[in-house]
mmCIF file of C-alpha atoms in Angstrom:
data_model
loop_
_atom_site.group_PDB
_atom_site.id
_atom_site.type_symbol
_atom_site.label_atom_id
_atom_site.label_comp_id
_atom_site.label_asym_id
_atom_site.label_seq_id
_atom_site.Cartn_x
_atom_site.Cartn_y
_atom_site.Cartn_z
ATOM 1 C CA MET A 243 24.311 17.451 21.880
ATOM 2 C CA LYS A 244 21.094 15.393 21.977
ATOM 3 C CA ALA A 245 17.791 17.152 21.299
ATOM 4 C CA LEU A 246 14.178 16.226 20.542
ATOM 5 C CA VAL A 247 13.449 17.480 17.018
ATOM 6 C CA TYR A 248 10.095 18.041 15.314
ATOM 7 C CA HIS A 249 10.014 16.766 11.715
ATOM 8 C CA GLY A 250 6.451 17.638 10.764
ATOM 9 C CA PRO A 251 3.004 16.553 11.979
ATOM 10 C CA GLY A 252 3.238 13.274 13.886
ATOM 11 C CA GLN A 253 7.015 13.034 13.458
ATOM 12 C CA LYS A 254 9.747 13.562 16.053
ATOM 13 C CA SER A 255 13.085 12.004 16.949
ATOM 14 C CA LEU A 256 16.002 12.349 19.356
ATOM 15 C CA ASP A 257 18.812 13.687 17.173
ATOM 16 C CA GLU A 258 22.362 14.965 17.393
ATOM 17 C CA ARG A 259 22.363 18.731 17.017
ATOM 18 C CA PRO A 260 25.120 21.365 17.175
ATOM 19 C CA MET A 261 25.659 23.034 20.526
ATOM 20 C CA PRO A 262 23.974 26.448 20.676
ATOM 21 C CA ALA A 263 26.244 29.483 20.822
ATOM 22 C CA VAL A 264 25.803 33.100 21.896
ATOM 23 C CA GLN A 265 24.433 35.014 18.894
ATOM 24 C CA ALA A 266 23.578 38.375 20.469
ATOM 25 C CA PRO A 267 24.969 40.315 23.444
ATOM 26 C CA GLY A 268 21.845 39.570 25.543
ATOM 27 C CA ASP A 269 21.983 35.783 25.082
ATOM 28 C CA ALA A 270 22.716 33.131 27.671
ATOM 29 C CA ILE A 271 23.522 29.479 27.028
ATOM 30 C CA VAL A 272 21.890 27.291 29.667
ATOM 31 C CA ARG A 273 22.665 23.649 30.391
ATOM 32 C CA ILE A 274 19.298 22.019 30.998
ATOM 33 C CA THR A 275 18.961 20.018 34.209
ATOM 34 C CA ASN A 276 15.179 19.496 34.161
ATOM 35 C CA THR A 277 12.639 20.008 31.413
ATOM 36 C CA THR A 278 9.164 18.715 30.608
ATOM 37 C CA ILE A 279 6.545 18.227 27.906
ATOM 38 C CA CYS A 280 3.598 20.588 27.496
ATOM 39 C CA GLY A 281 0.196 20.003 25.974
ATOM 40 C CA THR A 282 1.225 22.665 23.457
ATOM 41 C CA ASP A 283 3.986 20.313 22.245
ATOM 42 C CA LEU A 284 1.266 17.769 21.478
ATOM 43 C CA HIS A 285 -0.637 20.460 19.571
ATOM 44 C CA ILE A 286 2.529 21.139 17.538
ATOM 45 C CA LEU A 287 2.801 17.437 16.714
ATOM 46 C CA LYS A 288 -0.838 17.464 15.569
ATOM 47 C CA GLY A 289 -0.006 20.291 13.158
ATOM 48 C CA ASP A 290 -2.008 22.910 15.089
ATOM 49 C CA VAL A 291 0.884 25.414 15.351
ATOM 50 C CA PRO A 292 2.053 26.340 11.832
ATOM 51 C CA THR A 293 4.709 28.771 13.120
ATOM 52 C CA CYS A 294 6.696 25.753 14.357
ATOM 53 C CA GLU A 295 8.487 24.386 11.309
ATOM 54 C CA PRO A 296 10.127 20.980 10.767
ATOM 55 C CA GLY A 297 13.652 20.838 12.154
ATOM 56 C CA ARG A 298 12.792 22.710 15.350
ATOM 57 C CA VAL A 299 13.984 21.510 18.765
ATOM 58 C CA LEU A 300 10.836 21.406 20.878
ATOM 59 C CA GLY A 301 10.254 22.516 24.469
ATOM 60 C CA HIS A 302 9.701 25.835 26.230
ATOM 61 C CA GLU A 303 9.994 24.897 29.919
ATOM 62 C CA GLY A 304 12.906 24.054 32.150
ATOM 63 C CA VAL A 305 15.511 24.892 34.713
ATOM 64 C CA GLY A 306 19.249 24.733 34.284
ATOM 65 C CA ILE A 307 22.682 26.172 34.934
ATOM 66 C CA VAL A 308 24.120 29.088 32.990
ATOM 67 C CA GLU A 309 27.130 28.035 30.896
ATOM 68 C CA SER A 310 28.011 31.310 29.204
ATOM 69 C CA VAL A 311 26.518 34.749 28.589
ATOM 70 C CA GLY A 312 26.791 37.561 26.075
ATOM 71 C CA ASP A 313 28.497 40.839 26.893
ATOM 72 C CA ALA A 314 25.223 42.655 27.678
ATOM 73 C CA VAL A 315 23.957 40.158 30.276
ATOM 74 C CA SER A 316 24.341 41.671 33.749
ATOM 75 C CA ARG A 317 21.995 39.699 36.042
ATOM 76 C CA PHE A 318 23.374 36.210 35.442
ATOM 77 C CA GLY A 319 26.709 34.519 35.023
ATOM 78 C CA PRO A 320 28.182 31.050 34.546
ATOM 79 C CA GLY A 321 27.162 28.656 37.311
ATOM 80 C CA ASP A 322 23.889 30.398 38.195
ATOM 81 C CA HIS A 323 20.863 28.137 38.591
ATOM 82 C CA VAL A 324 17.945 29.604 36.650
ATOM 83 C CA LEU A 325 14.295 29.094 35.800
ATOM 84 C CA ILE A 326 13.584 29.531 32.095
ATOM 85 C CA SER A 327 10.434 31.466 31.253
ATOM 86 C CA CYS A 328 8.373 30.027 28.414
ATOM 87 C CA ILE A 329 7.991 33.624 27.200
ATOM 88 C CA THR A 330 10.986 35.636 26.005
ATOM 89 C CA SER A 331 10.840 39.338 26.870
ATOM 90 C CA CYS A 332 13.058 42.176 25.654
ATOM 91 C CA ALA A 333 11.597 44.371 28.481
ATOM 92 C CA ARG A 334 11.885 47.448 26.244
ATOM 93 C CA CYS A 335 9.283 47.344 23.475
ATOM 94 C CA ASP A 336 5.800 48.855 23.788
ATOM 95 C CA TYR A 337 4.144 45.501 24.511
ATOM 96 C CA CYS A 338 6.680 44.586 27.202
ATOM 97 C CA ARG A 339 6.276 47.976 28.863
ATOM 98 C CA ARG A 340 2.545 47.207 29.052
ATOM 99 C CA GLY A 341 3.237 43.835 30.674
ATOM 100 C CA MET A 342 2.244 41.933 27.518
ATOM 101 C CA TYR A 343 5.467 39.954 27.225
ATOM 102 C CA SER A 344 3.764 37.344 25.053
ATOM 103 C CA HIS A 345 3.596 39.962 22.289
ATOM 104 C CA CYS A 346 7.199 41.157 22.690
ATOM 105 C CA ALA A 347 8.423 42.641 19.413
ATOM 106 C CA ASP A 348 11.603 40.556 19.654
ATOM 107 C CA GLY A 349 10.375 37.614 21.703
ATOM 108 C CA GLY A 350 7.109 36.212 23.013
ATOM 109 C CA TRP A 351 6.563 32.472 22.700
ATOM 110 C CA ILE A 352 9.555 31.685 20.538
ATOM 111 C CA LEU A 353 11.270 28.821 22.442
ATOM 112 C CA GLY A 354 10.402 25.499 20.842
ATOM 113 C CA ASN A 355 8.298 27.386 18.322
ATOM 114 C CA VAL A 356 10.346 29.704 16.109
ATOM 115 C CA ILE A 357 13.749 29.084 17.753
ATOM 116 C CA ASP A 358 15.158 25.894 19.260
ATOM 117 C CA GLY A 359 13.784 24.982 22.656
ATOM 118 C CA THR A 360 14.542 23.262 25.933
ATOM 119 C CA GLN A 361 14.086 19.532 25.239
ATOM 120 C CA ALA A 362 17.823 19.275 24.746
ATOM 121 C CA GLU A 363 21.068 19.260 26.675
ATOM 122 C CA PHE A 364 21.640 22.994 26.081
ATOM 123 C CA VAL A 365 19.505 25.929 24.954
ATOM 124 C CA ARG A 366 20.130 29.516 23.894
ATOM 125 C CA ILE A 367 17.984 32.068 25.763
ATOM 126 C CA PRO A 368 17.676 35.492 24.120
ATOM 127 C CA HIS A 369 17.187 38.554 26.361
ATOM 128 C CA ALA A 370 18.456 36.505 29.283
ATOM 129 C CA ASP A 371 18.268 39.307 31.861
ATOM 130 C CA SER A 372 14.481 39.547 31.468
ATOM 131 C CA SER A 373 13.705 35.956 30.399
ATOM 132 C CA LEU A 374 15.405 34.001 33.190
ATOM 133 C CA HIS A 375 14.695 33.948 36.931
ATOM 134 C CA ALA A 376 17.200 33.176 39.669
ATOM 135 C CA ILE A 377 16.334 30.009 41.578
ATOM 136 C CA PRO A 378 16.339 30.489 45.362
ATOM 137 C CA ALA A 379 18.980 28.486 47.226
ATOM 138 C CA GLY A 380 17.618 25.086 48.153
ATOM 139 C CA GLY A 381 14.686 25.340 45.753
ATOM 140 C CA ASP A 382 13.188 22.102 44.428
ATOM 141 C CA GLU A 383 14.284 22.461 40.816
ATOM 142 C CA GLU A 384 12.006 19.692 39.534
ATOM 143 C CA ALA A 385 9.014 21.432 41.067
ATOM 144 C CA LEU A 386 10.084 24.826 39.761
ATOM 145 C CA VAL A 387 9.811 23.570 36.167
ATOM 146 C CA MET A 388 6.066 23.991 36.734
ATOM 147 C CA LEU A 389 6.679 27.757 36.997
ATOM 148 C CA SER A 390 8.094 27.969 33.480
ATOM 149 C CA ASP A 391 4.638 27.739 31.958
ATOM 150 C CA ILE A 392 1.686 25.871 33.448
ATOM 151 C CA LEU A 393 1.328 27.711 36.773
ATOM 152 C CA PRO A 394 1.607 31.231 35.331
ATOM 153 C CA THR A 395 -0.615 30.129 32.432
ATOM 154 C CA GLY A 396 -3.317 28.760 34.711
ATOM 155 C CA PHE A 397 -3.091 31.823 36.952
ATOM 156 C CA GLU A 398 -2.949 34.552 34.314
ATOM 157 C CA CYS A 399 -5.136 33.104 31.548
ATOM 158 C CA GLY A 400 -7.581 31.320 33.840
ATOM 159 C CA VAL A 401 -7.708 32.938 37.274
ATOM 160 C CA LEU A 402 -6.938 36.578 36.438
ATOM 161 C CA ASN A 403 -8.742 36.631 33.095
ATOM 162 C CA GLY A 404 -11.630 34.745 34.702
ATOM 163 C CA LYS A 405 -11.914 37.487 37.348
ATOM 164 C CA ILE A 406 -12.189 34.924 40.133
ATOM 165 C CA ALA A 407 -13.161 36.628 43.382
ATOM 166 C CA PRO A 408 -13.899 35.584 46.974
ATOM 167 C CA GLY A 409 -17.176 33.695 47.117
ATOM 168 C CA SER A 410 -17.469 33.294 43.350
ATOM 169 C CA THR A 411 -18.324 30.052 41.558
ATOM 170 C CA VAL A 412 -15.884 28.547 39.081
ATOM 171 C CA ALA A 413 -15.979 25.698 36.580
ATOM 172 C CA ILE A 414 -12.735 24.461 35.049
ATOM 173 C CA VAL A 415 -13.280 22.339 31.951
ATOM 174 C CA GLY A 416 -10.260 20.050 31.642
ATOM 175 C CA ALA A 417 -8.414 18.506 34.582
ATOM 176 C CA GLY A 418 -5.076 18.124 32.827
ATOM 177 C CA PRO A 419 -1.949 19.911 34.057
ATOM 178 C CA ILE A 420 -3.168 23.367 32.982
ATOM 179 C CA GLY A 421 -6.600 22.845 34.506
ATOM 180 C CA LEU A 422 -5.060 21.607 37.737
ATOM 181 C CA ALA A 423 -2.637 24.556 37.788
ATOM 182 C CA THR A 424 -5.669 26.826 37.430
ATOM 183 C CA LEU A 425 -7.370 24.975 40.290
ATOM 184 C CA LEU A 426 -4.352 25.400 42.580
ATOM 185 C CA THR A 427 -3.958 29.118 41.902
ATOM 186 C CA ALA A 428 -7.700 29.875 41.918
ATOM 187 C CA GLN A 429 -7.653 29.097 45.625
ATOM 188 C CA PHE A 430 -5.581 32.252 46.227
ATOM 189 C CA TYR A 431 -8.939 34.072 45.873
ATOM 190 C CA SER A 432 -11.190 31.788 47.980
ATOM 191 C CA PRO A 433 -14.013 31.017 45.541
ATOM 192 C CA SER A 434 -16.964 29.316 47.200
ATOM 193 C CA ARG A 435 -17.192 26.508 44.652
ATOM 194 C CA ILE A 436 -14.756 25.058 42.107
ATOM 195 C CA ILE A 437 -16.295 22.493 39.754
ATOM 196 C CA MET A 438 -13.807 20.391 37.763
ATOM 197 C CA ILE A 439 -15.039 18.747 34.556
ATOM 198 C CA ASP A 440 -13.160 16.033 32.673
ATOM 199 C CA LEU A 441 -13.519 12.620 31.009
ATOM 200 C CA ASP A 442 -10.908 10.948 33.243
ATOM 201 C CA ASP A 443 -11.950 9.746 36.699
ATOM 202 C CA ASN A 444 -8.318 9.563 37.834
ATOM 203 C CA ARG A 445 -7.728 13.228 37.035
ATOM 204 C CA LEU A 446 -10.991 14.154 38.728
ATOM 205 C CA ALA A 447 -9.817 12.293 41.841
ATOM 206 C CA VAL A 448 -6.588 14.324 41.729
ATOM 207 C CA ALA A 449 -8.660 17.498 41.375
ATOM 208 C CA ARG A 450 -10.593 16.647 44.536
ATOM 209 C CA LYS A 451 -7.296 16.082 46.334
ATOM 210 C CA PHE A 452 -6.084 19.482 45.087
ATOM 211 C CA GLY A 453 -9.157 21.311 46.382
ATOM 212 C CA ALA A 454 -12.052 20.996 43.904
ATOM 213 C CA THR A 455 -15.396 21.130 45.697
ATOM 214 C CA ASP A 456 -17.214 19.186 42.957
ATOM 215 C CA THR A 457 -16.193 16.958 40.047
ATOM 216 C CA LEU A 458 -18.205 15.950 36.978
ATOM 217 C CA ASN A 459 -17.321 13.326 34.369
ATOM 218 C CA SER A 460 -18.556 14.628 31.031
ATOM 219 C CA ALA A 461 -18.677 11.096 29.607
ATOM 220 C CA GLN A 462 -21.193 10.054 32.251
ATOM 221 C CA ASP A 463 -23.019 13.206 33.342
ATOM 222 C CA ASP A 464 -25.239 15.769 31.644
ATOM 223 C CA VAL A 465 -22.679 18.341 32.642
ATOM 224 C CA ALA A 466 -24.541 21.513 31.698
ATOM 225 C CA ASN A 467 -27.601 20.505 33.718
ATOM 226 C CA LYS A 468 -25.472 19.318 36.650
ATOM 227 C CA VAL A 469 -23.642 22.657 36.775
ATOM 228 C CA MET A 470 -26.959 24.487 36.757
ATOM 229 C CA SER A 471 -28.184 22.259 39.581
ATOM 230 C CA LEU A 472 -25.055 22.942 41.633
ATOM 231 C CA THR A 473 -25.440 26.709 41.156
ATOM 232 C CA GLU A 474 -29.192 27.060 41.802
ATOM 233 C CA GLY A 475 -29.881 27.523 38.106
ATOM 234 C CA ARG A 476 -27.509 30.496 37.654
ATOM 235 C CA GLY A 477 -24.428 28.983 36.089
ATOM 236 C CA VAL A 478 -20.883 29.814 37.160
ATOM 237 C CA ASP A 479 -19.255 33.213 37.509
ATOM 238 C CA ALA A 480 -16.126 31.960 35.730
ATOM 239 C CA ALA A 481 -16.084 29.159 33.146
ATOM 240 C CA ILE A 482 -12.479 28.314 32.290
ATOM 241 C CA GLU A 483 -11.655 26.341 29.137
ATOM 242 C CA ALA A 484 -8.457 24.337 29.642
ATOM 243 C CA VAL A 485 -8.501 21.776 26.812
ATOM 244 C CA GLY A 486 -8.447 23.516 23.429
ATOM 245 C CA ILE A 487 -11.277 21.900 21.465
ATOM 246 C CA ALA A 488 -14.571 23.291 20.217
ATOM 247 C CA ALA A 489 -16.774 21.148 22.482
ATOM 248 C CA THR A 490 -15.151 22.377 25.699
ATOM 249 C CA PHE A 491 -15.305 26.041 24.675
ATOM 250 C CA GLU A 492 -18.951 25.673 23.721
ATOM 251 C CA LEU A 493 -19.680 23.957 27.060
ATOM 252 C CA CYS A 494 -18.158 26.931 28.900
ATOM 253 C CA ALA A 495 -20.495 29.266 26.998
ATOM 254 C CA GLN A 496 -23.434 27.083 28.057
ATOM 255 C CA ILE A 497 -22.662 27.099 31.772
ATOM 256 C CA VAL A 498 -21.538 30.686 32.376
ATOM 257 C CA ALA A 499 -23.883 32.822 34.481
ATOM 258 C CA PRO A 500 -25.214 36.199 33.363
ATOM 259 C CA GLY A 501 -22.469 38.734 34.021
ATOM 260 C CA GLY A 502 -19.852 35.976 34.095
ATOM 261 C CA VAL A 503 -16.641 35.319 32.214
ATOM 262 C CA VAL A 504 -15.589 32.596 29.795
ATOM 263 C CA ALA A 505 -11.790 32.484 30.073
ATOM 264 C CA ASN A 506 -10.136 30.515 27.299
ATOM 265 C CA VAL A 507 -6.801 28.931 28.210
ATOM 266 C CA GLY A 508 -6.581 26.032 25.736
ATOM 267 C CA VAL A 509 -4.690 26.049 22.416
ATOM 268 C CA HIS A 510 -7.245 25.781 19.606
ATOM 269 C CA GLY A 511 -6.373 24.356 16.191
ATOM 270 C CA ALA A 512 -9.908 24.479 14.762
ATOM 271 C CA LYS A 513 -12.922 26.774 14.877
ATOM 272 C CA ALA A 514 -15.539 26.742 17.616
ATOM 273 C CA ASP A 515 -19.118 27.976 17.277
ATOM 274 C CA LEU A 516 -20.141 31.077 19.206
ATOM 275 C CA HIS A 517 -23.884 31.024 19.855
ATOM 276 C CA LEU A 518 -24.569 34.741 19.987
ATOM 277 C CA GLU A 519 -28.268 34.031 19.584
ATOM 278 C CA GLN A 520 -28.113 32.658 23.135
ATOM 279 C CA LEU A 521 -25.445 34.949 24.573
ATOM 280 C CA TRP A 522 -26.115 38.433 23.206
ATOM 281 C CA SER A 523 -28.264 39.525 26.152
ATOM 282 C CA ARG A 524 -26.380 37.847 29.008
ATOM 283 C CA ASN A 525 -23.643 40.429 29.751
ATOM 284 C CA ILE A 526 -20.881 37.841 29.522
ATOM 285 C CA THR A 527 -17.214 38.473 28.776
ATOM 286 C CA ILE A 528 -15.063 36.125 26.694
ATOM 287 C CA THR A 529 -11.301 36.409 27.221
ATOM 288 C CA THR A 530 -8.353 34.934 25.378
ATOM 289 C CA ARG A 531 -4.709 35.199 26.310
ATOM 290 C CA LEU A 532 -1.269 33.778 25.802
ATOM 291 C CA VAL A 533 0.562 33.686 29.108
ATOM 292 C CA ASP A 534 2.782 36.719 29.750
ATOM 293 C CA THR A 535 4.617 35.254 32.791
ATOM 294 C CA VAL A 536 4.319 38.591 34.605
ATOM 295 C CA SER A 537 3.220 36.573 37.652
ATOM 296 C CA THR A 538 6.307 34.336 37.819
ATOM 297 C CA PRO A 539 8.149 36.361 40.525
ATOM 298 C CA MET A 540 5.027 36.287 42.709
ATOM 299 C CA LEU A 541 4.554 32.546 42.136
ATOM 300 C CA LEU A 542 8.189 31.919 43.088
ATOM 301 C CA LYS A 543 7.493 33.658 46.409
ATOM 302 C CA THR A 544 4.376 31.564 47.044
ATOM 303 C CA VAL A 545 6.386 28.394 46.419
ATOM 304 C CA ALA A 546 9.162 29.564 48.752
ATOM 305 C CA ALA A 547 6.500 30.304 51.406
ATOM 306 C CA GLU A 548 5.005 26.811 50.834
ATOM 307 C CA ARG A 549 1.645 28.329 49.891
ATOM 308 C CA LEU A 550 1.873 26.592 46.520
ATOM 309 C CA ARG A 551 3.226 23.067 46.044
ATOM 310 C CA PRO A 552 3.979 22.494 42.347
ATOM 311 C CA GLU A 553 5.716 19.162 43.061
ATOM 312 C CA GLN A 554 2.206 17.667 43.312
ATOM 313 C CA LEU A 555 1.933 17.921 39.532
ATOM 314 C CA VAL A 556 4.973 15.701 38.789
ATOM 315 C CA THR A 557 4.048 12.053 38.199
ATOM 316 C CA HIS A 558 6.782 10.569 35.978
ATOM 317 C CA ARG A 559 10.513 10.981 35.401
ATOM 318 C CA PHE A 560 12.669 10.085 32.380
ATOM 319 C CA ASP A 561 16.166 10.779 31.148
ATOM 320 C CA LEU A 562 16.592 12.520 27.794
ATOM 321 C CA ALA A 563 17.573 9.264 26.090
ATOM 322 C CA HIS A 564 14.015 8.036 26.755
ATOM 323 C CA ILE A 565 12.147 11.200 25.780
ATOM 324 C CA ILE A 566 10.168 9.332 23.103
ATOM 325 C CA ASP A 567 8.843 7.095 25.889
ATOM 326 C CA ALA A 568 8.072 10.237 27.889
ATOM 327 C CA TYR A 569 5.989 11.595 24.999
ATOM 328 C CA ASP A 570 4.158 8.283 24.726
ATOM 329 C CA THR A 571 3.403 8.299 28.459
ATOM 330 C CA PHE A 572 2.291 11.940 28.451
ATOM 331 C CA SER A 573 0.072 11.502 25.383
ATOM 332 C CA ARG A 574 -1.681 8.480 26.950
ATOM 333 C CA ALA A 575 -2.509 10.240 30.198
ATOM 334 C CA ALA A 576 -5.798 8.413 30.743
ATOM 335 C CA GLU A 577 -3.936 5.078 30.765
ATOM 336 C CA SER A 578 -0.630 6.171 32.297
ATOM 337 C CA GLN A 579 -2.196 8.578 34.846
ATOM 338 C CA ALA A 580 0.463 11.109 33.854
ATOM 339 C CA LEU A 581 0.239 14.767 34.792
ATOM 340 C CA LYS A 582 3.661 16.338 34.243
ATOM 341 C CA VAL A 583 6.726 14.335 33.263
ATOM 342 C CA ILE A 584 10.208 15.485 34.247
ATOM 343 C CA ILE A 585 13.023 14.877 31.738
ATOM 344 C CA LYS A 586 16.630 15.063 32.876
ATOM 345 C CA PRO A 587 19.335 15.424 30.257
#
């Protein structure tokens, strides 16, 4: 089969790889019909994720059709259309029983990281019964790829960890796919103000279309002062970091109100300064999290009810033979105006 393989920092290629096979009774082999590229894949290519070693098939998002299953799989069978969770869960260990699937003793974020992932024609999914979701009949399978990772990530790591509440004020730093997913799901809780901050005017325009009340371009504006002006000098109740660099985390710490929350969503490959000399007395909370995907069943229901429209995030489509072009397009988002790219094997 064809698969996109990581060969070390800055190196990738579309290679021939052996077809995956069932290795454990709980495995399923899924034929990929739609997958995508995540900002985390770009972090891997930068060398920010040392657990991902050269030779790994990348990708942790997708939908597909079950080809075969191990003897212990009871919820799915050949021919079933499924959504692949970016997080693998055994559903039995202590962490899973606490809803912390990202720390599963025999799973977590392993796809496209420590085992081969979804940017391929076929993928092996361990613990299939608890790591796949049935796709409702008639579901838009391109759109549902957004529920593999970015929508639960934005919701769990940004909205829930940020403790967004009715009437609260929110700033989301980074209007890429994760930031926009956070914006879409934050509106479940009716905050009074959502300020989107980014360097890209196109993405800020998209954010306004998606429901942001205010947008600030950090290349042109004194963002910290503008946020203070918009919030009567208080700062925001929730400052959500959705980029993964030191400057954006430090900006969130600058603009959070006393008693507020800094919710980190981004993948960080380098240190960031924490100015406790400014923060020690302000009663703030700083949260970090890797998505657990506990919210995926709920998000599937909101999509089915047309309360959430993930298809808005799809801007480009490629076949697997042109996945290198897809990476180029996705990595040049400011020029290409890409949000999420769909790849069809």
